[in-house]
Short mmCIF file of C-alpha atoms in Angstrom, two decimals:
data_model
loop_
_atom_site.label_atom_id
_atom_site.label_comp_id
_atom_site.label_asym_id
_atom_site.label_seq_id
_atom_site.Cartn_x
_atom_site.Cartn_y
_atom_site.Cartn_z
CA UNK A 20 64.18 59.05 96.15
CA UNK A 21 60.26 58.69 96.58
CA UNK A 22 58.40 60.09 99.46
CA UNK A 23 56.37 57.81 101.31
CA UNK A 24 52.44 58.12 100.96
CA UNK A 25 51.81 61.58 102.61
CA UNK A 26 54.87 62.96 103.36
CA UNK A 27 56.95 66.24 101.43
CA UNK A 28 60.45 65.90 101.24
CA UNK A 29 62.73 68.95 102.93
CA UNK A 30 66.63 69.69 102.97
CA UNK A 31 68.73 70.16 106.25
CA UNK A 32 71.85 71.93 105.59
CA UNK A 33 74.11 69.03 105.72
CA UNK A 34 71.87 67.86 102.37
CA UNK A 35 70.60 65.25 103.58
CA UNK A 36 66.80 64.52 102.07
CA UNK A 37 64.78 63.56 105.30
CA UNK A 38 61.03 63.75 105.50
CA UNK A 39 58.59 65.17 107.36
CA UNK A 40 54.26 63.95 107.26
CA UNK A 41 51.81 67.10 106.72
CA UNK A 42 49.20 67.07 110.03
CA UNK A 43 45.77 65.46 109.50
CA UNK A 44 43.15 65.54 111.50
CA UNK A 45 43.29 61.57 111.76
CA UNK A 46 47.07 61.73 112.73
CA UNK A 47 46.91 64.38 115.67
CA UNK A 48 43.71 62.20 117.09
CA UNK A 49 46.24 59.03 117.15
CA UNK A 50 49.87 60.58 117.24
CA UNK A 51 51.23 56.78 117.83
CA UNK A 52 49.73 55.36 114.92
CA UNK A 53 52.08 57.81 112.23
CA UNK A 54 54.59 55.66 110.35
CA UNK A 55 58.45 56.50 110.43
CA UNK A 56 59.83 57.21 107.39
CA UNK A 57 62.71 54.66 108.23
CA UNK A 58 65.83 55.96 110.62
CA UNK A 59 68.78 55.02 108.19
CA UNK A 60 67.65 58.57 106.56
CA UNK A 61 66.71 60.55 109.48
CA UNK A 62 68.37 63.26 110.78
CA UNK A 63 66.29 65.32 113.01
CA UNK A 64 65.49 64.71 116.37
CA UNK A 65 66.00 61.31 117.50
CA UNK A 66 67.67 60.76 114.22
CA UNK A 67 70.68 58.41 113.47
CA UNK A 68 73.92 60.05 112.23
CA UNK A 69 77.35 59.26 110.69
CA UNK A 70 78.69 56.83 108.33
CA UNK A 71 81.24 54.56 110.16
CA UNK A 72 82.89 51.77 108.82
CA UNK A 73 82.26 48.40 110.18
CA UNK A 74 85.50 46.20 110.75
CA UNK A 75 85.25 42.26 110.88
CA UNK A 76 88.17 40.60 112.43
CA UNK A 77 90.15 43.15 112.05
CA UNK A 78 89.63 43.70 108.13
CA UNK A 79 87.09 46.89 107.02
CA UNK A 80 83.86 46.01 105.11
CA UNK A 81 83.25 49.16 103.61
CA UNK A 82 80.40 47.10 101.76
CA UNK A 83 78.19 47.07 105.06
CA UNK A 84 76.19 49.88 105.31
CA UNK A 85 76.32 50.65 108.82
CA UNK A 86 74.74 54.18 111.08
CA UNK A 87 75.01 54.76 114.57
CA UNK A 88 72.35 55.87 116.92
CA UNK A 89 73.29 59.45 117.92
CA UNK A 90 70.54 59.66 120.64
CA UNK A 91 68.63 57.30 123.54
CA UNK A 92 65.17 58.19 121.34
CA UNK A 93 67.17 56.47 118.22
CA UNK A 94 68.23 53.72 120.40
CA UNK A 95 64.89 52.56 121.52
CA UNK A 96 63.59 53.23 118.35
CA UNK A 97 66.08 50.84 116.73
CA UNK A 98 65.19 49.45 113.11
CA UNK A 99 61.39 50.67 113.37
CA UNK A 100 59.79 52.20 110.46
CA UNK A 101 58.19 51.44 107.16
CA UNK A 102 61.66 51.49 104.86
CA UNK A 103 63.12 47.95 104.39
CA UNK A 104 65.75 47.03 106.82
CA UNK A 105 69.13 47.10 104.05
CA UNK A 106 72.10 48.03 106.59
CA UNK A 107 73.18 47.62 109.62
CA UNK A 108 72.19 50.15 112.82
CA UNK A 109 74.53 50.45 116.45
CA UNK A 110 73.15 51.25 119.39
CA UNK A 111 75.27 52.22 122.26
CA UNK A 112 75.29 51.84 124.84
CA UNK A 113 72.80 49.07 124.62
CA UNK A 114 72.22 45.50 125.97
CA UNK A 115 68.74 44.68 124.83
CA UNK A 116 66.68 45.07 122.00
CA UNK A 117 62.46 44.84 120.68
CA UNK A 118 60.74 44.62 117.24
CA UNK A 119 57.91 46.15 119.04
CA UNK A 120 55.69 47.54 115.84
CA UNK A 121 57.93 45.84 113.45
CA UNK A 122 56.71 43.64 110.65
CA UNK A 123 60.11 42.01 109.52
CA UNK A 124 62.90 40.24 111.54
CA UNK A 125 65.75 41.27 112.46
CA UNK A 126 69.50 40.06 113.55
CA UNK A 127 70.69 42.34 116.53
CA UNK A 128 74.54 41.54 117.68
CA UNK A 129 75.32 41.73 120.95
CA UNK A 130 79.06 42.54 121.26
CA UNK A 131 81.23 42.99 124.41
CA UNK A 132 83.42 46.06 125.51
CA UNK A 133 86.49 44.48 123.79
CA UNK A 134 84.51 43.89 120.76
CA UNK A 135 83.71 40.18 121.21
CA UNK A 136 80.32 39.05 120.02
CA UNK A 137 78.95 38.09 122.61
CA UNK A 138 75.54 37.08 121.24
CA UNK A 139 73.70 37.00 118.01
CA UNK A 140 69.46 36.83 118.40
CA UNK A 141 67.28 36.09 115.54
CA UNK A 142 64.23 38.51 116.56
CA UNK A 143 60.74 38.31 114.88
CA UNK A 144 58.33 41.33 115.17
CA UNK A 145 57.21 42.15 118.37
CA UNK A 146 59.32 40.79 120.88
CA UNK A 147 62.07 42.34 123.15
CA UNK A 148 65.31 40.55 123.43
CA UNK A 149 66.85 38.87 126.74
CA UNK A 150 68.88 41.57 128.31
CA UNK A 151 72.82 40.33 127.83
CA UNK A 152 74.66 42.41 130.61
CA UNK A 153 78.34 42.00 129.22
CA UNK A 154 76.92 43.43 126.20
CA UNK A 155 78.19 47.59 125.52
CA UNK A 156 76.51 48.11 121.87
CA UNK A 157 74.23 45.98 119.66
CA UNK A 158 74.19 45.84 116.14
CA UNK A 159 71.00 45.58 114.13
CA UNK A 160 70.75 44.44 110.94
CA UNK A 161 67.90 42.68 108.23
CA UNK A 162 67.42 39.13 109.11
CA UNK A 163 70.06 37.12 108.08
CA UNK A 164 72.38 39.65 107.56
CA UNK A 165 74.57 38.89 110.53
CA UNK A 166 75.79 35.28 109.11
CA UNK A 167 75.56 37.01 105.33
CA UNK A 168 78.50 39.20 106.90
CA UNK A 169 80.23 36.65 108.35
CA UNK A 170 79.53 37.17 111.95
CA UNK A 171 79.00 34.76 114.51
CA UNK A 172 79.59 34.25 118.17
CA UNK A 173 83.35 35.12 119.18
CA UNK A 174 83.77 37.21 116.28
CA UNK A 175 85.44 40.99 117.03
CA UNK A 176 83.78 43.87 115.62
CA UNK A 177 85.05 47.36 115.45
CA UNK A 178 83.09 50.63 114.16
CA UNK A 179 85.32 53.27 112.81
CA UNK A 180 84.73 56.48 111.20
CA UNK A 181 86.01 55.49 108.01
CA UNK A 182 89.18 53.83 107.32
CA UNK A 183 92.17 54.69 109.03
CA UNK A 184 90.66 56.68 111.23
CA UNK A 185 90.53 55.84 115.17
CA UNK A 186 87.94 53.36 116.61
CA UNK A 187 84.80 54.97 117.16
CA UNK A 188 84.42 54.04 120.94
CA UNK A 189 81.08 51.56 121.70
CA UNK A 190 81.33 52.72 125.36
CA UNK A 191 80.27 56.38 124.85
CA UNK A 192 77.47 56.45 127.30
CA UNK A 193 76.07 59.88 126.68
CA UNK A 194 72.15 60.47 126.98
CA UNK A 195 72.32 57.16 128.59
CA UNK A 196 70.19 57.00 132.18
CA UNK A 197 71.76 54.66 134.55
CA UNK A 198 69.72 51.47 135.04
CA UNK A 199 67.89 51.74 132.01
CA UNK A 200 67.80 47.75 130.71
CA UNK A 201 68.23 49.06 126.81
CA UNK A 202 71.66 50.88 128.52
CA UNK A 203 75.15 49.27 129.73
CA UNK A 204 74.74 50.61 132.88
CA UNK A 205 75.15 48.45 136.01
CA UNK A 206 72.36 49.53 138.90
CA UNK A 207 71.34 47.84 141.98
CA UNK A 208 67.05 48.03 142.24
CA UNK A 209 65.44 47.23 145.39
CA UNK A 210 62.06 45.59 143.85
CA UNK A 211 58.99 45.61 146.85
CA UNK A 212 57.06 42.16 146.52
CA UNK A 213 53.90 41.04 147.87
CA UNK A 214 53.03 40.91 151.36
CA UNK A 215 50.71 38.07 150.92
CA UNK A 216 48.07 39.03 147.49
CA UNK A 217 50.25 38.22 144.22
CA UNK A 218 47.89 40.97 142.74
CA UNK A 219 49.87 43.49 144.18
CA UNK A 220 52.73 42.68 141.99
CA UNK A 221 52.76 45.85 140.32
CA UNK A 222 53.58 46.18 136.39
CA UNK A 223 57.27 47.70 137.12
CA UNK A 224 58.65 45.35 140.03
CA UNK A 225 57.63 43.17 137.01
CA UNK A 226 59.26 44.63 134.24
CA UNK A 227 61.93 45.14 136.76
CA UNK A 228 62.32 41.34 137.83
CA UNK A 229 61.97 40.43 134.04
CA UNK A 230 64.54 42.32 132.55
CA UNK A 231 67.20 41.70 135.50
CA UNK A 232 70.63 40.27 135.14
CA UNK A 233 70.96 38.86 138.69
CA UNK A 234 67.68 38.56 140.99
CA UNK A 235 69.39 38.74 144.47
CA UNK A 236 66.64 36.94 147.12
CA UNK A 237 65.85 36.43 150.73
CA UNK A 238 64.66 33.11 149.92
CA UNK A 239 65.26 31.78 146.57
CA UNK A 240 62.21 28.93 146.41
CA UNK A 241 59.78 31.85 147.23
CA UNK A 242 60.76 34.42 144.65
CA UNK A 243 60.98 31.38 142.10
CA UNK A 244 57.37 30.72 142.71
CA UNK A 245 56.58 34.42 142.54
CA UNK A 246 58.56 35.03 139.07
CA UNK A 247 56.20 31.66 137.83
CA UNK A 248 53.31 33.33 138.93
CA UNK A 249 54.48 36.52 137.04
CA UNK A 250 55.39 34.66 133.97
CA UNK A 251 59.14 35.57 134.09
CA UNK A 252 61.44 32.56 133.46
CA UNK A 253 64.00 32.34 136.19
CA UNK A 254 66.78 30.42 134.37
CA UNK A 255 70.47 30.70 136.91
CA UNK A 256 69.30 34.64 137.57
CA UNK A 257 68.84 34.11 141.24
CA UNK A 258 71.20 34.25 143.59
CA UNK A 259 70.71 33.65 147.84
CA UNK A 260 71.09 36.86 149.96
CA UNK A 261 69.55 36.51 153.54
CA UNK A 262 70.81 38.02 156.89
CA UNK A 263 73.68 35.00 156.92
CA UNK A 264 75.36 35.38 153.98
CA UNK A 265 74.40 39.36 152.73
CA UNK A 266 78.31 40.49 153.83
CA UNK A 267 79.84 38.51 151.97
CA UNK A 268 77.64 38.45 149.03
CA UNK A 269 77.51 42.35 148.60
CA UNK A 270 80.87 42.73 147.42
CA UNK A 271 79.95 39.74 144.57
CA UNK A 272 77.25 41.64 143.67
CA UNK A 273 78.67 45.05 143.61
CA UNK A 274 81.52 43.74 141.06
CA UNK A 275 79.14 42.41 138.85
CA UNK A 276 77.00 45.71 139.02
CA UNK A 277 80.05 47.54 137.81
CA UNK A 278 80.71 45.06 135.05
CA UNK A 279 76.95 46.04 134.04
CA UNK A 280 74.95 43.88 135.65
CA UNK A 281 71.57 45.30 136.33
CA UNK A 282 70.48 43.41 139.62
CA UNK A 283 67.00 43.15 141.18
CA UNK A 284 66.85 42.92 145.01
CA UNK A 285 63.57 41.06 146.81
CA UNK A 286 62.70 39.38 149.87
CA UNK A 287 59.80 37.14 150.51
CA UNK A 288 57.75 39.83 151.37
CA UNK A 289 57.53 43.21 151.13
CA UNK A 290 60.26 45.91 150.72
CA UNK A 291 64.35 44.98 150.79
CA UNK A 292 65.93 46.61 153.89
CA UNK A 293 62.67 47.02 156.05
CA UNK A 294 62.77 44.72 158.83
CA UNK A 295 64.66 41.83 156.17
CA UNK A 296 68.00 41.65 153.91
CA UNK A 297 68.92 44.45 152.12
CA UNK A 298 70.34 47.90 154.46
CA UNK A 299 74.32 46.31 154.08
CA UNK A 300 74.01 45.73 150.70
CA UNK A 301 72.56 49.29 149.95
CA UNK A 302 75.51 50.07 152.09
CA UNK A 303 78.08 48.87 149.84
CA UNK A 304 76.62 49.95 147.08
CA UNK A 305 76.80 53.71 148.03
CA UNK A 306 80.07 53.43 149.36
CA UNK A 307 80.93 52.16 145.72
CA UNK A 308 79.39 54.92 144.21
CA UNK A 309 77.09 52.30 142.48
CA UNK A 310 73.65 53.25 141.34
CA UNK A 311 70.91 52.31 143.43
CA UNK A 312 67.56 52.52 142.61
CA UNK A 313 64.07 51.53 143.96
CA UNK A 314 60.84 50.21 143.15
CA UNK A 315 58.37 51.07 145.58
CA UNK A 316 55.08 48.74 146.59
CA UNK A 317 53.52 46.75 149.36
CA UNK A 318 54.39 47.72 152.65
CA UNK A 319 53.64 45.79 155.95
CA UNK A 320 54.35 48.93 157.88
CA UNK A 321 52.18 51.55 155.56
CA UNK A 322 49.21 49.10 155.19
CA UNK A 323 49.28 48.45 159.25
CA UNK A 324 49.50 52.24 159.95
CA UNK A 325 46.83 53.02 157.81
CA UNK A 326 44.11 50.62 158.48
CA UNK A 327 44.92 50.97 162.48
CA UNK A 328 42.72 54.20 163.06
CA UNK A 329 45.45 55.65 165.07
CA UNK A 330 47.49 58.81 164.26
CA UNK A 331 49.52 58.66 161.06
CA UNK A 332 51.12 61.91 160.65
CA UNK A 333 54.52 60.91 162.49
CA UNK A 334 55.33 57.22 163.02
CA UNK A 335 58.08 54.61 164.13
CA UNK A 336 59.12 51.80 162.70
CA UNK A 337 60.09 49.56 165.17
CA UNK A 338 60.25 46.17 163.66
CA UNK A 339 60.59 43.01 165.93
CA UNK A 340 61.44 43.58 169.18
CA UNK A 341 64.46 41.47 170.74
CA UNK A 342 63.42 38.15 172.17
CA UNK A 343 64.81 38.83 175.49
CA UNK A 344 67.41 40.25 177.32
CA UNK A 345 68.74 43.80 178.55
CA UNK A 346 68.25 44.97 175.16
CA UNK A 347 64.57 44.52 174.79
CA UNK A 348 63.74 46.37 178.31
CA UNK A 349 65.12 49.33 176.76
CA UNK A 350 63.20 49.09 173.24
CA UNK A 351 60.39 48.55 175.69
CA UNK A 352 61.01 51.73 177.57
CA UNK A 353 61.71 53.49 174.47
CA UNK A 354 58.09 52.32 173.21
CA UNK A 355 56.70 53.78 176.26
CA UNK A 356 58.00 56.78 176.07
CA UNK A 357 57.64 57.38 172.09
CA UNK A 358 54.88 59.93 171.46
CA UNK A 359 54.65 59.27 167.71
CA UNK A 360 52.45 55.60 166.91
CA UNK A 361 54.67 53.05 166.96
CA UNK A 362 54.73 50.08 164.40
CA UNK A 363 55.94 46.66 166.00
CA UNK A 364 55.67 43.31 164.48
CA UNK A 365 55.51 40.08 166.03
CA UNK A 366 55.71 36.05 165.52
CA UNK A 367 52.53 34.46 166.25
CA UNK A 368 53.75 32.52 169.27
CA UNK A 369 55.42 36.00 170.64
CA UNK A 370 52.71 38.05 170.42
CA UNK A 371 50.92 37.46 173.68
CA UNK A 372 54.27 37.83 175.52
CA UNK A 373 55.10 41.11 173.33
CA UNK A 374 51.62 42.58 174.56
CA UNK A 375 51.62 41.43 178.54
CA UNK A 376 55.52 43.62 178.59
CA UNK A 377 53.58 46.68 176.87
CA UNK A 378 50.89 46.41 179.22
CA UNK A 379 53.38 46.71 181.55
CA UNK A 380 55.44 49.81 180.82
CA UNK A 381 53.13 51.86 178.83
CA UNK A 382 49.82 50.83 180.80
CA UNK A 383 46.65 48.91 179.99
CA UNK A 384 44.70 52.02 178.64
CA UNK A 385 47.27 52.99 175.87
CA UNK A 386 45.11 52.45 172.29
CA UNK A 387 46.30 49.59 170.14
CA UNK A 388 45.38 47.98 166.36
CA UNK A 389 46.47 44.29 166.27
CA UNK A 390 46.47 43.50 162.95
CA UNK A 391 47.57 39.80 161.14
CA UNK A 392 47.40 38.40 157.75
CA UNK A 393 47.43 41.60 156.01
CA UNK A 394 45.56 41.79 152.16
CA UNK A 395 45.47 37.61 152.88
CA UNK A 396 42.25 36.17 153.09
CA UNK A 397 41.83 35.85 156.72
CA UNK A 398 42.96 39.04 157.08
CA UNK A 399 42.07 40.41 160.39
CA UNK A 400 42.22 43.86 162.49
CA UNK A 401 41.80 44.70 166.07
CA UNK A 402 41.32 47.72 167.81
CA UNK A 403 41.07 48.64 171.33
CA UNK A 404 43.60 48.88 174.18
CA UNK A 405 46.19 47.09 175.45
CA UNK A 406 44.81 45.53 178.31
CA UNK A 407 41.87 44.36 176.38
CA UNK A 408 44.61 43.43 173.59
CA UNK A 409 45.76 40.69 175.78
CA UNK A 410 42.53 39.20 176.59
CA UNK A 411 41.88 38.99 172.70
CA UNK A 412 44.80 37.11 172.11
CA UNK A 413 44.41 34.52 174.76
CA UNK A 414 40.98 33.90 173.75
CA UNK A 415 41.90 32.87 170.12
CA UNK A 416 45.22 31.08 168.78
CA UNK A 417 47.13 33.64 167.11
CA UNK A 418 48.10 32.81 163.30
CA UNK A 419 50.42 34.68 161.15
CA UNK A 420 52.48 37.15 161.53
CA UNK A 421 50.99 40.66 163.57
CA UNK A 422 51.27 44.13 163.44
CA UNK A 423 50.86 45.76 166.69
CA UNK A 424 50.22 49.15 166.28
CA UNK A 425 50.46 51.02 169.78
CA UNK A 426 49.31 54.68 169.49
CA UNK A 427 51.94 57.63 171.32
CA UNK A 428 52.52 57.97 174.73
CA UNK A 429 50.09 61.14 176.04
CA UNK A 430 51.98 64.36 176.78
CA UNK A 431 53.14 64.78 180.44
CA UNK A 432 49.72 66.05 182.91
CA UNK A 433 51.24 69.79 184.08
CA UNK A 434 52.44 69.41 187.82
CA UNK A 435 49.03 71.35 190.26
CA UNK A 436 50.31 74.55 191.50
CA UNK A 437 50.99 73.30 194.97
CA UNK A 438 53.78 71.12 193.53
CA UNK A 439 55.09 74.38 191.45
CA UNK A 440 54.69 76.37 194.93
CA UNK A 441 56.66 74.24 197.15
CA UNK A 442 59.25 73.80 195.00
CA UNK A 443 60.01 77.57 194.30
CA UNK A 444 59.57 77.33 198.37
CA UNK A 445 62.68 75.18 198.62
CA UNK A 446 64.35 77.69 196.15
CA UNK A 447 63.65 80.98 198.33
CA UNK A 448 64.84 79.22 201.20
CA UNK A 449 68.28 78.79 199.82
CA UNK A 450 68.71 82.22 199.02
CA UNK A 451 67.76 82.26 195.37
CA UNK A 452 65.74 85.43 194.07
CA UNK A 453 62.60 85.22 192.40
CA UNK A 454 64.15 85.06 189.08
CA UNK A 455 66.44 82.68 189.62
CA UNK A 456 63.84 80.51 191.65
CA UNK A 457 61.45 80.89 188.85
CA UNK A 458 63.68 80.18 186.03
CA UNK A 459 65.01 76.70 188.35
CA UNK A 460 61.84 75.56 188.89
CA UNK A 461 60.34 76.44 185.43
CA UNK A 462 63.31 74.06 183.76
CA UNK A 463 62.78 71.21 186.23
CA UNK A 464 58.70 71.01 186.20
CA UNK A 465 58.71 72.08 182.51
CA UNK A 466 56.32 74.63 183.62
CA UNK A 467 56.09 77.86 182.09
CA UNK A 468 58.65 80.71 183.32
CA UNK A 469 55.67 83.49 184.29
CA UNK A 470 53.58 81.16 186.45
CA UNK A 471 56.59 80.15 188.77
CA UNK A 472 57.85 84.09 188.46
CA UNK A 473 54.01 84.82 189.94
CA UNK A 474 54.25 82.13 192.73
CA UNK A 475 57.90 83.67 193.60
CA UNK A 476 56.79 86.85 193.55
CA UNK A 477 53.36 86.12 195.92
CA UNK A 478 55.39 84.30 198.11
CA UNK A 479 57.91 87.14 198.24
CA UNK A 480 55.02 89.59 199.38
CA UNK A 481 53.86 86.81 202.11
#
């Protein structure tokens, strides 16, 4: 066998001739640009291994050269390399496929766990394949190769050692990560969309949406827009889950995601499970012992807390507050009382109401950041306090939906020491020492131990 230009041939001890490139100067500048010597003969790192048999309806075709991928770095590798393409390669598990650096087509054959072609893609160099989520294990072979075989949708295909031997089992999932789209692993991944910019679409939530099975979404007309905007067909991928339905839709979802479905999660804005669809079907998902994974971006919450001025060490989410009732009084309270900064948000036609109640039970002087329309263009922020928050309001028609960030409730002022004296006072006069006094009066004013001890004491010697 001839080397390829520049590289010396070596034997590993199962004999096997693979080959390995001498360094140059040019090659260790631009490490991605060294050819592959072509993976049907590699068998170092990454390599592919073994020499199965391929089975056709139940009949072996010893004639078909066929290898298997022994590692995830063969896998995504696939047919790429310089050699022609003269056999057939299986990947598994696997459920899409590229040409990426390829400069011949290829046939890739996407079968099913019970062996049933599922599939068979005519790829020309450079593309990546639709993902096919039944799929367990592809195989690759030269272009035309798959109907040279005989193979076509519905057909069953086995691998086997060699004749006679036991199936070699597609399903091994070994070196596979969970959620990977070139794996057969199902996984649930909670993709954060834009809070009003589309340029905040980041490059994963959209390698994320495009390589889905299933995109699960608040509001189906808005993410459609959003995947045209992105350039990722929709086709029958999405699927309704909004605060009506998401019970009974998680347990839909979480069947297919164990069948292999990889399944994207987003709502019309911003992260899944933050104030909108998204915590029960997490939920379920854990409970399954499904994998669930996230793709983190915009963030009403973050980019309100940051651009407020206001402490951002410790927060609260809060969310929306409850439109009325017993229920809201005692959010309210809780607000008051929060010393972290609190994140609400608000309706437009709320808002006014939402800042007259925290007027009233935290005070007009506690600091504020209204903010509304966030990374829009009319984007807006506000700072000052309450009571001046209110007038604001009024004085223009809210639009959009606000963040009201209200900063921590001060710590409590230290009672004067007349309060600490006549209450260790009332203490003495029932008989208590000036331990005990100390130590009552201490836990009730929240006042440090030694200075009521002192007052005991002084008014002991009185």
């Amino acid at each position: 066998m001839r080397a390829p230009s520049g590289w010396r041939a070596r034997t590993t001890a199962s004999s096997t001739a693979t080959w390995s490139r001498s360094a140059s100067t040019s090659d260790a500048a631009r490490p991605w640009r060294r050819p592959w010597p072509g993976p049907l003969r590699v068998t170092a790192t990454g390599a592919v291994v073994r020499a199965p048999v391929l089975w056709i309806d139940g009949r072996p075709r010893p004639e078909v050269p066929v290898r298997v991928a022994a590692t995830r770095a063969a896998r995504r590798r696939g047919l790429l390399g310089p050699a022609p393409v003269t056999g057939g390669l299986v990947l598994a598990p696997c459920r899409q496929v590229h040409t990426i650096g390829m400069r011949v087509p290829i046939d890739a054959v996407f079968v099913a766990r019970d062996g049933r072609v599922l599939r068979v893609a005519h790829l020309a160099p450079g593309r990546v394949s639709r993902p096919v989520w039944r799929s367990r294990w592809v195989l690759e072979g030269p272009i035309g190769g798959a109907a040279a075989w005989g193979i076509r949708v519905g057909t069953r295909l086995e691998v086997r050692e060699h004749a006679g031997h036991d199936a070699w089992a597609p399903d091994d999932r070994r070196g596979a990560r969970a959620g990977d789209p070139m794996s057969g692993e199902g996984v649930l991944v909670l993709v954060a969309t834009p809070i009003g910019n589309l340029g905040d679409l980041s490059p994963r939530a959209v390698e994320a949406l495009r390589t889905a099975d299933v995109v699960a979404a608040e509001d189906t007309r808005r993410t459609r827009a959003l995947l045209t905007h992105a350039g990722i067909p929709a086709g029958a991928r999405l699927v309704s889950v909004h605060e009506h339905n998401e019970r009974a839709r998680a347990a839909e979802l979480v069947e297919r995601i164990r069948r292999g479905a990889r399944v994207a999660l987003v709502t019309d804005a911003g992260t899944p499970g933050i104030s909108d669809p998204g915590e029960r079907l997490v939920r379920v998902c854990v409970d399954a012992g499904v994998r669930v994974e996230a793709v983190p971006g915009p963030s009403a919450v973050l980019a309100a807390l940051v651009v407020s001025g206001l402490p951002t060490a410790r927060f609260v989410m809060e969310g929306f507050l409850p439109r009325s009732g017993r229920e809201r009084t005692e959010r309210l309270a809780a607000v008051a009382g929060e010393p972290r900064t609190t994140v609400l948000f608000e309706a437009p036609h709320r808002v006014a109401e939402t800042l007259a109640d925290l007027v009233r039970v935290c005070g007009g002087d506690r600091p504020v950041a209204v903010a509304r329309e966030l990374t829009k263009r009319f984007e807006s922020v506000w700072r000052g306090t309450l009571l001046d928050a209110v007038a604001h309001v009024a004085a223009e028609a809210p639009r959009g939906e606000h963040a009201l960030v209200v900063g921590g409730a001060p710590p409590p002022a230290e009672p004067d020491d007349a309060t600490v004296r006549a209450a260790v006072e009332r203490h003495l006069a029932a008989g208590a020492s000036a331990r005990d006094a100390a130590a009552e009066v201490a836990a009730s004013l929240g006042v440090p131990k030694r200075r009521a001890y002192e007052i005991a004491t002084e008014l002991r010697r009185a």
